Coordinates of C-alpha atoms in Angstrom, one line a residue:
M1 CA -0.8 0.1 0.2
L2 CA 1.9 2.7 -1.3
G3 CA 0.4 7.0 -0.5
I4 CA 3.1 10.1 0.3
E5 CA 1.2 10.4 3.6
V6 CA -0.6 7.1 4.3
S7 CA -2.8 8.4 7.5
R8 CA -4.7 10.1 4.9
L9 CA -6.9 7.3 4.2
A10 CA -8.9 7.0 7.6
R11 CA -10.4 10.1 9.4
C12 CA -9.8 9.6 13.0
N13 CA -8.1 6.8 14.8
A14 CA -11.0 4.0 15.6
D15 CA -10.7 3.8 11.0
W16 CA -7.3 3.6 11.2
Y17 CA -6.6 1.2 13.5
H18 CA -8.9 -1.0 12.2
L19 CA -6.7 -0.7 8.9
L20 CA -3.7 -2.1 10.8
D21 CA -4.9 -4.5 12.2
L22 CA -6.0 -5.9 8.5
C23 CA -2.8 -5.1 7.0
A24 CA -0.8 -7.3 9.8
M25 CA -2.9 -9.8 9.5
T26 CA -3.1 -10.3 5.2
D27 CA 1.5 -9.3 5.6
T28 CA 0.5 -6.9 3.7
L29 CA 3.4 -3.3 3.9
I30 CA 2.6 0.0 3.7
A31 CA 4.8 2.7 2.5
D32 CA 4.3 6.3 2.1
A33 CA 7.2 8.5 1.6
D34 CA 9.0 8.5 5.2
G35 CA 9.9 4.4 4.4
M36 CA 8.3 1.2 4.4
Y37 CA 6.5 -0.7 7.7
H38 CA 4.8 -4.1 8.4
P39 CA 2.0 -3.2 10.9
G40 CA 3.1 -6.5 12.3
D41 CA 6.2 -5.2 13.5
Y42 CA 6.4 -3.2 17.0
N43 CA 8.0 -0.5 15.8
D44 CA 6.3 -0.4 12.9
R45 CA 3.1 -0.1 14.0
L46 CA 4.4 2.4 16.6
V47 CA 5.5 5.0 14.2
L48 CA 2.4 4.1 11.9
G49 CA -0.1 4.4 14.8
L50 CA 1.5 8.3 16.4
K51 CA 1.2 9.0 12.3
G52 CA -2.7 8.2 12.7
T53 CA -3.0 10.4 15.6
M54 CA -0.8 13.5 14.9
S55 CA -3.4 13.5 11.7
E56 CA -5.9 12.8 13.7
A57 CA -5.3 15.8 16.4
E58 CA -4.7 17.6 13.3
L59 CA -8.1 17.6 11.7
H60 CA -9.6 18.9 14.5
V61 CA -7.5 21.4 14.8
L62 CA -8.8 22.4 11.7
R63 CA -11.7 21.6 12.2
S64 CA -12.6 23.9 15.9
R65 CA -10.5 27.2 13.5
L66 CA -12.5 27.2 11.3
N67 CA -15.5 26.9 13.7
A68 CA -14.6 29.9 15.8
G69 CA -14.1 31.6 12.6
L70 CA -17.5 31.4 11.4
R71 CA -19.2 31.8 15.2
H72 CA -16.4 35.2 15.3
K73 CA -18.5 35.9 11.6
A74 CA -21.6 35.5 13.0
A75 CA -21.2 37.0 16.0
R76 CA -20.6 40.2 13.8
G77 CA -24.1 39.3 12.1
E78 CA -21.1 39.1 8.7
L79 CA -21.8 35.3 8.4
R80 CA -24.4 34.8 5.2
Q81 CA -27.8 32.5 5.6
L82 CA -30.8 31.0 4.6
L83 CA -33.3 33.9 4.7
P84 CA -37.3 33.4 5.0
V85 CA -40.2 34.6 2.5
G86 CA -40.4 38.3 2.3
L87 CA -36.5 38.6 2.7
D88 CA -33.6 39.2 0.6
Y89 CA -30.4 40.1 0.1
D90 CA -29.0 43.1 -2.3
Q91 CA -25.9 43.6 -3.8
D92 CA -23.3 44.6 -1.2
D93 CA -25.0 40.9 0.8
R94 CA -26.7 43.5 2.9
V95 CA -30.1 41.5 3.7
V96 CA -33.2 43.9 3.2
L97 CA -37.7 43.3 2.2
S98 CA -38.9 41.3 -0.7
R99 CA -39.4 43.9 -3.9
D100 CA -41.7 41.6 -4.7
E101 CA -45.1 44.4 -2.9
A102 CA -47.4 41.1 -2.9
V103 CA -46.2 39.0 -1.1
R104 CA -44.6 42.6 1.4
A105 CA -48.2 43.2 1.5
A106 CA -49.8 39.4 2.7
I107 CA -46.3 39.3 5.7
T108 CA -47.5 42.8 6.3
A109 CA -51.0 41.5 7.1
V110 CA -50.4 38.5 9.0
F111 CA -48.5 40.7 11.4
D112 CA -51.6 43.5 11.4
R113 CA -53.9 40.5 12.0
F114 CA -52.1 39.0 14.9
D115 CA -52.2 42.6 16.6
E116 CA -55.9 43.0 15.9
L117 CA -57.0 39.0 16.7
G118 CA -54.2 38.1 19.4
S119 CA -54.6 34.1 18.2
A120 CA -53.1 32.4 15.3
R121 CA -55.5 30.1 14.4
Q122 CA -57.9 33.4 14.6
V123 CA -55.4 34.8 12.5
V124 CA -55.9 31.3 9.8
L125 CA -59.4 31.7 9.5
S126 CA -59.8 35.1 8.8
L127 CA -57.2 34.7 6.4
R128 CA -59.7 31.7 4.6
A129 CA -62.5 32.9 4.8
D130 CA -60.8 36.0 3.2
G131 CA -59.0 34.3 0.4
L132 CA -56.3 35.8 1.0
R133 CA -53.5 32.9 -0.1
L134 CA -49.6 33.4 1.5
P135 CA -46.1 33.0 0.3
R136 CA -43.6 30.7 0.5
R137 CA -39.9 28.9 -0.6
S138 CA -38.1 26.5 0.2
A139 CA -34.7 26.1 1.8
G140 CA -32.1 27.5 -0.3
A141 CA -34.9 28.3 -3.3
R142 CA -35.7 31.8 -5.5
V143 CA -38.4 30.4 -7.4
I144 CA -42.0 31.9 -4.6
R145 CA -45.2 29.9 -4.5
W146 CA -48.8 30.6 -3.1
A147 CA -50.3 28.2 -1.4
E148 CA -54.1 28.7 1.7
A149 CA -53.1 29.8 5.2
T150 CA -52.0 27.1 7.7
Y151 CA -52.0 27.0 11.2
P152 CA -47.8 25.8 10.2
A153 CA -47.2 28.8 8.6
V154 CA -48.8 32.3 10.1
H155 CA -46.6 30.6 13.5
D156 CA -43.6 30.4 11.4
F157 CA -44.1 34.2 10.6
L158 CA -45.0 34.7 14.6
T159 CA -42.3 33.3 15.0
N160 CA -39.1 33.4 12.6
P161 CA -37.2 37.0 14.5
A162 CA -35.8 37.5 11.4
Y163 CA -39.6 39.4 10.6
G164 CA -38.5 41.0 12.8
G165 CA -35.1 42.5 11.4
A166 CA -32.7 41.2 14.1
Y167 CA -29.8 38.9 12.8
V168 CA -30.1 35.8 15.2
F169 CA -27.3 32.6 14.7
G170 CA -27.7 29.3 17.2
R171 CA -31.4 28.8 16.6
T172 CA -31.6 25.3 17.6
K173 CA -28.7 22.3 18.3
V174 CA -28.2 19.1 17.1
S175 CA -28.5 16.2 19.0
R176 CA -27.7 11.9 19.3
R177 CA -29.4 9.2 20.6
L178 CA -29.3 5.9 20.8
D179 CA -32.8 4.3 20.1
E180 CA -33.2 0.0 21.2
A181 CA -31.6 -1.4 18.0
G182 CA -28.4 1.5 19.3
R183 CA -28.6 2.4 15.8
I184 CA -28.0 7.1 16.1
V185 CA -30.5 9.4 15.7
V186 CA -29.4 13.2 15.1
R187 CA -32.2 15.6 15.2
D188 CA -32.4 19.4 15.3
Q189 CA -33.5 20.7 19.2
E190 CA -35.0 24.4 19.5
L191 CA -33.5 26.3 22.1
P192 CA -34.8 28.6 24.4
R193 CA -34.6 32.4 23.6
E194 CA -32.0 33.3 26.3
Q195 CA -30.1 29.8 25.0
W196 CA -29.5 31.7 21.6
E197 CA -25.0 32.5 20.4
V198 CA -26.2 35.7 19.1
T199 CA -28.9 37.8 18.9
I200 CA -28.3 41.0 17.4
P201 CA -31.8 43.1 17.4
D202 CA -32.7 45.9 14.6
H203 CA -29.9 43.9 12.4
H204 CA -31.7 45.2 9.3
P205 CA -35.5 45.8 8.1
G206 CA -38.6 43.8 9.9
Y207 CA -42.5 43.7 9.3
V208 CA -42.4 44.3 13.0
S209 CA -40.0 46.1 15.3
W210 CA -38.1 44.2 18.0
Q211 CA -40.2 44.9 20.7
T212 CA -43.4 43.8 19.1
Y213 CA -42.0 40.9 18.1
L214 CA -41.1 40.5 21.5
A215 CA -45.1 40.8 22.7
N216 CA -46.0 38.8 19.8
Q217 CA -44.0 36.1 22.3
D218 CA -46.0 36.4 25.3
R219 CA -49.3 36.5 23.8
L220 CA -49.1 33.2 21.2
R221 CA -47.6 31.3 24.8
A222 CA -50.2 33.1 26.8
N223 CA -52.4 31.5 24.5
V224 CA -50.3 27.8 25.0
H225 CA -53.7 25.5 25.8
P226 CA -52.0 24.8 30.1
P227 CA -52.1 21.5 31.4
K228 CA -54.6 20.3 33.2
G229 CA -55.9 22.2 36.0
Q230 CA -53.9 25.3 35.2
G231 CA -55.9 28.8 34.3
G232 CA -54.3 30.4 31.3
G233 CA -54.8 29.5 28.1
A234 CA -56.9 31.4 24.1
V235 CA -59.9 33.6 25.0
R236 CA -62.6 31.5 24.2
E237 CA -66.2 31.4 24.1
G238 CA -66.9 30.7 28.2
R239 CA -68.7 33.4 30.0
A240 CA -65.6 34.1 32.7
L241 CA -64.4 37.4 31.3
L242 CA -61.5 36.7 33.3
Q243 CA -60.5 33.3 32.0
G244 CA -56.5 33.4 32.6
L245 CA -56.3 36.4 33.6
V246 CA -57.0 35.7 37.6
V247 CA -54.6 34.3 40.4
C248 CA -55.4 33.1 44.1
G249 CA -53.7 36.1 46.6
K250 CA -52.9 33.2 48.7
C251 CA -51.1 30.3 47.3
G252 CA -50.0 32.7 44.0
R253 CA -51.9 30.3 41.2
R254 CA -53.7 30.5 39.0
M255 CA -57.9 29.9 39.7
L256 CA -59.9 27.8 37.5
V257 CA -63.1 28.6 36.2
G258 CA -66.1 26.9 36.7
Y259 CA -70.0 27.4 35.5
S260 CA -73.5 26.4 37.1
G261 CA -76.8 27.3 37.3
P262 CA -79.4 26.0 36.1
D263 CA -77.6 26.2 31.5
G264 CA -74.9 26.0 32.8
R265 CA -73.7 29.0 31.7
V266 CA -73.0 30.9 35.6
P267 CA -69.3 31.3 36.1
R268 CA -67.2 31.3 39.6
Y269 CA -63.7 31.4 40.3
L270 CA -62.3 28.9 41.9
C271 CA -58.6 28.0 44.0
A272 CA -58.9 23.8 44.3
Q273 CA -55.2 23.3 43.6
G274 CA -54.2 22.5 46.8
L275 CA -57.6 20.0 47.1
R276 CA -55.9 18.1 43.3
L277 CA -52.8 18.0 43.8
Y278 CA -52.5 17.8 48.0
G279 CA -55.1 16.2 48.7
S280 CA -56.4 19.3 51.5
A281 CA -59.1 18.9 53.2
R282 CA -60.5 22.8 51.7
S283 CA -60.4 24.5 48.8
C284 CA -58.2 28.3 48.7
Q285 CA -60.7 30.1 48.1
S286 CA -63.3 31.0 45.1
L287 CA -65.4 33.5 44.7
S288 CA -69.0 34.0 42.3
G289 CA -67.6 34.7 38.5
R290 CA -70.9 37.9 37.8
R291 CA -69.6 39.7 40.8
L292 CA -65.5 40.0 40.1
D293 CA -65.8 40.3 36.2
A294 CA -68.9 43.2 36.8
A295 CA -66.5 44.7 39.3
V296 CA -64.1 44.8 37.1
V297 CA -64.7 46.0 34.1
E298 CA -66.6 49.2 35.8
E299 CA -63.0 50.1 37.3
M300 CA -61.4 49.8 33.8
F301 CA -64.1 51.4 32.2
T302 CA -63.7 54.3 34.7
V303 CA -59.9 53.8 33.8
L304 CA -61.1 54.3 30.5
Q305 CA -62.8 57.5 30.8
P306 CA -60.5 59.9 28.8
A307 CA -60.0 57.9 26.2
A308 CA -63.1 56.7 25.4
L309 CA -63.9 60.2 22.5
A310 CA -60.5 58.8 20.2
A311 CA -61.6 55.1 20.6
T312 CA -64.5 55.7 19.3
A313 CA -62.7 58.3 16.4
A314 CA -60.3 55.4 15.9
A315 CA -62.9 52.9 15.5
L316 CA -65.2 54.8 12.4
A317 CA -61.8 54.6 10.6
E318 CA -60.9 51.5 11.6
A319 CA -63.3 49.5 8.9
E320 CA -62.5 51.6 6.0
D321 CA -58.4 50.5 6.6
Q322 CA -59.4 47.1 6.8
H323 CA -61.4 47.4 3.8
A324 CA -58.6 48.9 1.9
R325 CA -56.0 46.8 2.8
R326 CA -58.2 43.9 2.1
V327 CA -58.6 45.1 -1.2
R328 CA -54.7 45.9 -2.2
A329 CA -54.5 41.9 -0.7
F330 CA -56.5 41.0 -3.8
E331 CA -55.2 44.1 -6.6
L332 CA -51.6 42.3 -6.3
G333 CA -52.5 39.1 -6.4
V334 CA -54.4 40.1 -9.7
E335 CA -51.6 42.2 -10.7
R336 CA -49.2 39.3 -10.2
A337 CA -51.9 37.0 -12.4
R338 CA -51.8 40.2 -15.2
Y339 CA -47.8 39.4 -15.3
E340 CA -47.5 35.6 -14.7
A341 CA -50.3 35.4 -18.7
Q342 CA -48.5 37.9 -20.1
R343 CA -45.3 36.1 -20.1
A344 CA -47.2 32.1 -21.2
R345 CA -48.3 34.8 -24.3
R346 CA -44.8 36.3 -25.1
Q347 CA -43.7 33.0 -25.1
F348 CA -46.6 31.3 -27.3
D349 CA -45.5 33.9 -29.3
A350 CA -42.4 33.4 -29.7
V351 CA -42.6 29.6 -30.4
E352 CA -42.5 29.2 -34.8
P353 CA -45.8 27.4 -35.1
E354 CA -44.8 24.5 -37.2
N355 CA -43.0 23.6 -34.0
R356 CA -46.5 21.9 -31.9
L357 CA -44.3 20.3 -29.4
V358 CA -43.9 23.1 -27.9
A359 CA -46.7 24.4 -29.2
R360 CA -48.9 22.6 -27.2
S361 CA -47.7 22.8 -24.5
L362 CA -46.6 26.9 -24.3
E363 CA -50.6 27.3 -25.0
R364 CA -51.8 24.4 -22.6
D365 CA -49.6 26.8 -20.0
W366 CA -51.0 30.0 -21.0
E367 CA -54.7 28.7 -21.0
V368 CA -53.8 28.0 -17.5
R369 CA -52.3 31.7 -16.7
L370 CA -55.5 32.7 -17.8
G371 CA -58.1 31.2 -16.0
T372 CA -55.8 32.2 -12.9
L373 CA -56.4 35.3 -13.5
R374 CA -60.0 35.5 -14.0
Q375 CA -60.1 34.1 -10.9
A376 CA -58.0 37.1 -9.3
E377 CA -60.0 39.8 -11.1
A378 CA -63.5 37.5 -9.6
D379 CA -61.7 37.5 -6.2
L380 CA -61.2 41.3 -6.1
A381 CA -64.7 41.9 -7.3
A382 CA -66.1 40.0 -5.1
Q383 CA -63.3 41.5 -2.5
Q384 CA -64.6 45.8 -2.9
S385 CA -68.5 44.6 -2.6
R386 CA -67.7 44.3 0.2
R387 CA -67.3 47.8 1.0
P388 CA -68.4 48.6 4.2
A389 CA -71.3 51.9 4.1
V390 CA -70.0 55.3 3.6
L391 CA -71.8 57.4 7.1
T392 CA -73.1 61.1 5.7
E393 CA -71.4 63.5 7.6
E394 CA -74.6 63.5 10.8
E395 CA -74.3 60.0 10.7
V396 CA -70.5 60.3 11.1
A397 CA -71.6 63.0 14.2
W398 CA -74.2 61.0 15.2
L399 CA -72.2 57.5 15.8
S400 CA -69.0 60.4 17.5
H401 CA -71.5 61.1 20.2
A402 CA -73.0 58.0 20.8
G403 CA -70.3 55.9 20.3
A404 CA -68.1 57.8 23.3
D405 CA -69.6 55.1 25.6
L406 CA -66.7 52.4 25.3
R407 CA -69.3 50.7 27.9
A408 CA -72.7 50.3 25.2
V409 CA -70.0 48.8 22.8
F410 CA -68.8 46.2 25.4
D411 CA -72.5 45.7 26.4
A412 CA -73.7 45.5 23.6
D413 CA -75.8 42.3 22.1
T414 CA -73.8 42.4 18.2
T415 CA -69.9 42.0 20.6
T416 CA -68.6 39.6 21.2
I417 CA -67.7 37.2 24.6
R418 CA -64.5 36.4 22.3
E419 CA -64.1 40.4 21.9
R420 CA -64.9 41.4 25.2
K421 CA -62.1 39.1 26.6
Q422 CA -60.0 40.3 24.1
L423 CA -60.4 43.8 25.3
L424 CA -59.8 43.1 29.0
R425 CA -56.7 41.1 28.0
L426 CA -55.1 44.4 25.6
L427 CA -55.1 46.7 29.9
I428 CA -54.8 43.1 32.4
G429 CA -51.4 41.2 33.0
E430 CA -54.0 39.9 36.0
V431 CA -56.0 40.2 38.9
V432 CA -55.5 38.9 42.2
I433 CA -58.4 38.3 44.9
N434 CA -58.9 37.3 48.7
V435 CA -61.8 36.6 50.0
D436 CA -62.1 36.8 53.6
R437 CA -65.4 35.3 54.3
D438 CA -65.8 36.4 57.8
A439 CA -65.5 40.3 56.4
G440 CA -68.0 39.8 54.3
Q441 CA -65.9 41.3 51.5
A442 CA -62.8 40.4 48.4
A443 CA -59.5 42.5 48.3
I444 CA -58.9 42.7 44.4
R445 CA -55.7 43.7 42.8
I446 CA -56.5 44.7 39.2
R447 CA -52.1 44.8 37.8
W448 CA -52.4 46.3 34.4
E449 CA -50.3 46.2 31.6
G450 CA -47.3 48.0 32.9
S451 CA -46.4 48.9 36.0
A452 CA -50.1 50.2 37.1
H453 CA -52.0 48.0 40.5
T454 CA -55.2 49.4 41.5
D455 CA -57.4 48.4 44.6
I456 CA -60.9 48.1 45.2
T457 CA -63.0 45.6 47.0
V458 CA -66.2 43.5 46.6
A459 CA -68.5 42.9 48.6
L460 CA -69.7 39.3 49.2
P461 CA -73.6 38.3 49.9
R462 CA -74.6 38.9 54.0
R463 CA -74.6 36.1 55.4
G464 CA -78.9 35.5 57.2
V465 CA -79.1 36.4 61.4
D466 CA -80.8 33.6 61.8
S467 CA -78.4 30.5 59.4
A468 CA -75.1 30.7 60.4
I469 CA -74.3 28.9 56.7
R470 CA -75.8 29.3 54.0
T471 CA -75.6 27.6 50.7
E472 CA -75.2 29.6 47.3
A473 CA -78.4 29.3 44.7
D474 CA -76.7 27.6 41.6
T475 CA -75.1 25.1 44.1
L476 CA -78.4 24.1 44.8
E477 CA -80.1 24.9 42.0
R478 CA -77.1 21.9 41.0
I479 CA -78.1 19.2 43.9
R480 CA -81.6 20.0 42.6
R481 CA -80.5 19.3 38.9
L482 CA -78.3 16.2 39.5
A483 CA -80.6 14.8 43.3
A484 CA -83.8 14.1 39.1
H485 CA -80.7 11.2 38.1
Y486 CA -78.9 10.3 40.3
D487 CA -78.6 8.9 45.0
D488 CA -76.5 11.6 47.2
A489 CA -72.7 9.9 47.0
T490 CA -73.0 9.8 42.8
I491 CA -73.6 13.5 44.0
A492 CA -70.8 14.4 46.0
R493 CA -68.7 12.3 43.4
L494 CA -69.6 14.4 40.8
L495 CA -69.7 17.9 42.7
A496 CA -65.7 18.0 44.3
R497 CA -65.3 16.3 40.6
Q498 CA -66.2 19.9 39.5
G499 CA -63.8 21.7 42.3
V500 CA -67.1 22.6 44.5
I501 CA -67.1 23.1 48.2
T502 CA -70.2 23.9 50.9
A503 CA -70.3 27.3 52.0
T504 CA -68.2 25.9 55.1
G505 CA -65.5 25.5 52.6
L506 CA -65.2 21.7 53.0
P507 CA -66.6 19.2 50.6
F508 CA -68.8 17.7 49.8
T509 CA -69.8 13.6 51.0
R510 CA -72.9 11.8 50.5
D511 CA -74.5 12.9 54.0
R512 CA -74.2 16.6 53.8
V513 CA -75.9 16.1 50.0
G514 CA -78.7 14.3 51.8
S515 CA -78.7 16.9 54.8
L516 CA -78.7 20.3 52.3
R517 CA -81.9 17.8 49.8
R518 CA -83.8 17.6 53.1
K519 CA -83.1 20.6 54.2
H520 CA -85.1 22.0 50.8
R521 CA -87.2 20.0 50.1
I522 CA -84.8 18.3 46.9
A523 CA -87.1 15.4 45.8
G524 CA -84.5 12.6 45.1
P525 CA -84.4 10.3 41.5
S526 CA -87.8 7.8 43.0
E527 CA -89.6 11.1 44.5
P528 CA -92.3 12.3 42.2
V529 CA -90.5 16.0 41.4
G530 CA -94.1 18.5 40.6
P531 CA -96.3 18.8 37.5
I532 CA -94.6 17.2 34.0
D533 CA -94.9 19.2 30.7
E534 CA -96.2 16.9 28.2
D535 CA -94.9 19.3 24.8
V536 CA -91.8 19.8 27.2
H537 CA -89.7 16.3 28.3
M538 CA -85.6 15.6 28.2
V539 CA -84.2 13.0 26.2
S540 CA -81.0 11.0 26.2
I541 CA -78.2 11.1 23.5
A542 CA -79.6 7.7 21.3
E543 CA -83.1 8.1 22.6
A544 CA -82.4 11.8 20.7
Q545 CA -81.3 10.7 17.8
T546 CA -83.8 8.7 16.4
L547 CA -86.4 11.7 17.4
L548 CA -84.7 14.2 15.6
G549 CA -83.2 11.4 12.7
T550 CA -79.2 12.6 13.2
S551 CA -75.5 11.2 14.4
R552 CA -73.9 11.4 17.7
A553 CA -71.3 13.6 16.0
T554 CA -74.0 16.3 15.0
L555 CA -75.7 16.7 18.1
Y556 CA -72.2 17.7 20.1
R557 CA -71.4 19.6 17.8
W558 CA -75.7 21.2 18.1
L559 CA -74.7 21.5 21.8
A560 CA -72.1 22.9 21.7
S561 CA -73.1 25.9 18.4
G562 CA -76.3 26.4 20.9
F563 CA -78.5 25.1 18.0
I564 CA -80.0 23.2 20.2
R565 CA -79.7 22.6 25.0
G566 CA -79.9 20.1 26.8
E567 CA -78.2 19.3 30.7
Q568 CA -75.0 17.3 31.3
H569 CA -74.9 16.3 34.6
G570 CA -71.6 17.1 36.0
P571 CA -67.9 17.7 33.3
G572 CA -68.5 14.1 31.9
G573 CA -71.4 13.4 32.3
P574 CA -74.7 11.9 30.2
W575 CA -76.5 15.0 28.3
R576 CA -80.6 15.0 28.4
I577 CA -81.4 16.9 24.9
R578 CA -84.1 19.2 26.2
I579 CA -87.0 18.0 22.8
D580 CA -89.5 20.4 22.5
A581 CA -91.9 22.0 20.2
E582 CA -89.7 25.0 18.9
L583 CA -86.7 22.3 18.1
Q584 CA -89.1 19.7 16.5
A585 CA -90.0 22.8 14.3
K586 CA -86.2 23.6 12.9
I587 CA -85.4 19.4 11.9
T588 CA -87.7 19.2 8.6
P589 CA -86.8 17.2 5.4
D590 CA -86.3 20.0 2.4
A591 CA -84.9 23.4 3.1
P592 CA -86.7 26.6 2.6
E593 CA -87.1 28.4 -0.7
G594 CA -83.6 30.7 -0.1
W595 CA -82.1 29.1 2.1
V596 CA -79.0 28.3 1.6
G597 CA -76.1 26.6 4.0
L598 CA -73.1 27.3 5.9
E599 CA -70.0 28.0 3.9
A600 CA -72.4 30.0 1.5
A601 CA -74.2 31.8 4.1
A602 CA -70.3 32.7 5.9
R603 CA -69.3 33.6 2.0
R604 CA -72.2 35.7 1.6
L605 CA -71.7 37.5 4.5
G606 CA -68.3 37.8 4.5
V607 CA -68.0 36.0 7.9
A608 CA -66.6 33.1 9.4
K609 CA -68.6 30.0 10.0
Q610 CA -67.8 30.8 13.5
T611 CA -69.9 33.8 13.2
V612 CA -72.8 32.4 11.9
L613 CA -72.8 29.9 14.7
D614 CA -72.2 33.1 17.0
R615 CA -75.1 34.8 15.2
I616 CA -78.2 31.6 15.4
Q617 CA -76.7 31.4 18.7
R618 CA -77.7 34.4 19.2
G619 CA -80.8 34.3 17.5
E620 CA -80.1 37.0 14.7
L621 CA -79.7 34.4 11.7
N622 CA -82.7 31.8 11.6
A623 CA -81.5 27.6 10.8
V624 CA -83.0 24.6 10.6
H625 CA -81.6 21.3 9.5
V626 CA -82.1 19.7 7.0
N627 CA -82.3 15.8 8.1
R628 CA -82.2 14.7 4.2
G629 CA -81.4 14.7 0.9
Q630 CA -77.6 15.5 -1.0
R631 CA -78.3 19.4 0.9
K632 CA -78.7 17.6 4.5
G633 CA -77.0 19.5 7.2
L634 CA -78.0 23.6 8.6
A635 CA -80.0 25.2 6.4
I636 CA -79.8 29.5 6.9
Q637 CA -81.9 32.2 6.3
L638 CA -79.7 35.9 5.5
P639 CA -80.6 38.8 5.9
P640 CA -82.0 41.3 2.4
P641 CA -78.3 42.3 1.2
E642 CA -79.1 45.8 2.3
D643 CA -79.1 44.6 6.3
A644 CA -77.0 42.0 5.5
L645 CA -74.6 44.6 4.7
F646 CA -75.0 46.7 7.8
A647 CA -75.0 43.4 9.7
A648 CA -71.9 42.5 8.6
T649 CA -69.4 41.9 11.3
P650 CA -65.5 43.6 10.6

């Protein structure tokens, strides 16, 4: 075996010594510029071993120097990296925003809508409802493709620090491990921001500022669904306005939200972490959601009063501005489609007519581009038709006067619970409560976004003179509903699962439930409960399937959307559906003339499907369920066109 530097035959000592063993067993000689060696000879093997060790050390030093050079260059922000779509390098290797105006408008729309909606999922739904597509580019590629908005795409835009104008190096590290079969598994592991090796804010132009990027990350983390038993998460449809914001002043944990009442919609904030996690005899504290929400909302509007008129003026201009931005995005889409169609035509005109093999392919491509252009123009026309009505000067003056009362807007039926919660989260960081039952009050500290805080007091229901203990009305109502179906022991288990406690703060037991039933004359499951309304009766899910002619999944979906009403006796308990003449009238084999499906209603009204369902639940839209034929599903009666224009929500 001949070579100028034979140690280059192997890059590590393990491979080098394996080669020496093979040569020694086969009596193969190794020769280089310094001499000839027999690996089976002690002295020759020692020399060859030293040569291999020095070669491996040299490679290690070279690799270390190269890596150090890369890191020094990255520390100066000069190491060239792959850029996401929307950012490019100019001729001087500086990072600049994309020259494509459509790309810039689409990415800007993502950040604007996240600032407005506060949730990545809501941004996806909003973009898809408006038919806006997002630019995507594979790693290292130059060609940009346009695709429908997806959650991963929107999440990438929101979490990539390059869009915040920062240069970042070392966001990931390579981890290696052995699997059960002994194979090496290599994967990239994302590191938290505190462990990034290099972070240079304001390194290049961004779509948002670095401070806005950091605030967006905080909002995304707050939206993550919390572990079971912890508060927080994104805003949802529950009636507890301070969901995720209330903190127990005794133990410092996030307080849970429970619901009770006849329809299961009366909120209550409860700190039962000690009871759940450590088996404590009682929970820390609890407070009625209605009392706390009302007090905090009242204080919030007291603080907002000076800014009410300015907020109204901004709201009047926001609707028109949003429409203009959406129309501009569609105009850029038409411009891009027209360019591609003209380019395809020029390619077709440039080919010789006799060369039909090429001409036919170019003709088909031209037809595809023309179809894309026609669709883009139709989408633009549809978006332009959704323009809000232009208000007269008298209407603007009236709205400026009436709209100055933000409280009226907040309490309006057209304002959803989700929107109320978003407003509260914009202003409030957390609400710390300390309940003092003996004093009959709760001390509330509202920590506003920033450093300010406000202390208020909420009065608790006073106990009667003759009775030292008084169970809350919603707890009694819950026991009354459960008693119609379950015995005392089962009721106690269900109440414990929900975190409901007695007036003295003790967990419910069979004896305590029985004593409470007898005291308030609540009938048990086998006792008469009063006259029965023959026109209204409660049935199980299985019975409702037979009566209404629909599936179990559809019934659960109707319950969630409010199309039908029912009762669930405790979390995870069986649902009982309310069957009455009004519900039976909503089930029909044929859709009324002129009524449309859910997707068509959302498209015609220019809103998301969930918004249509919310309006059905509030009684603003009439709907029936068609249980036969191709149009099976919801059928919705749309308002007249002139009403739909004003009824559309932004």
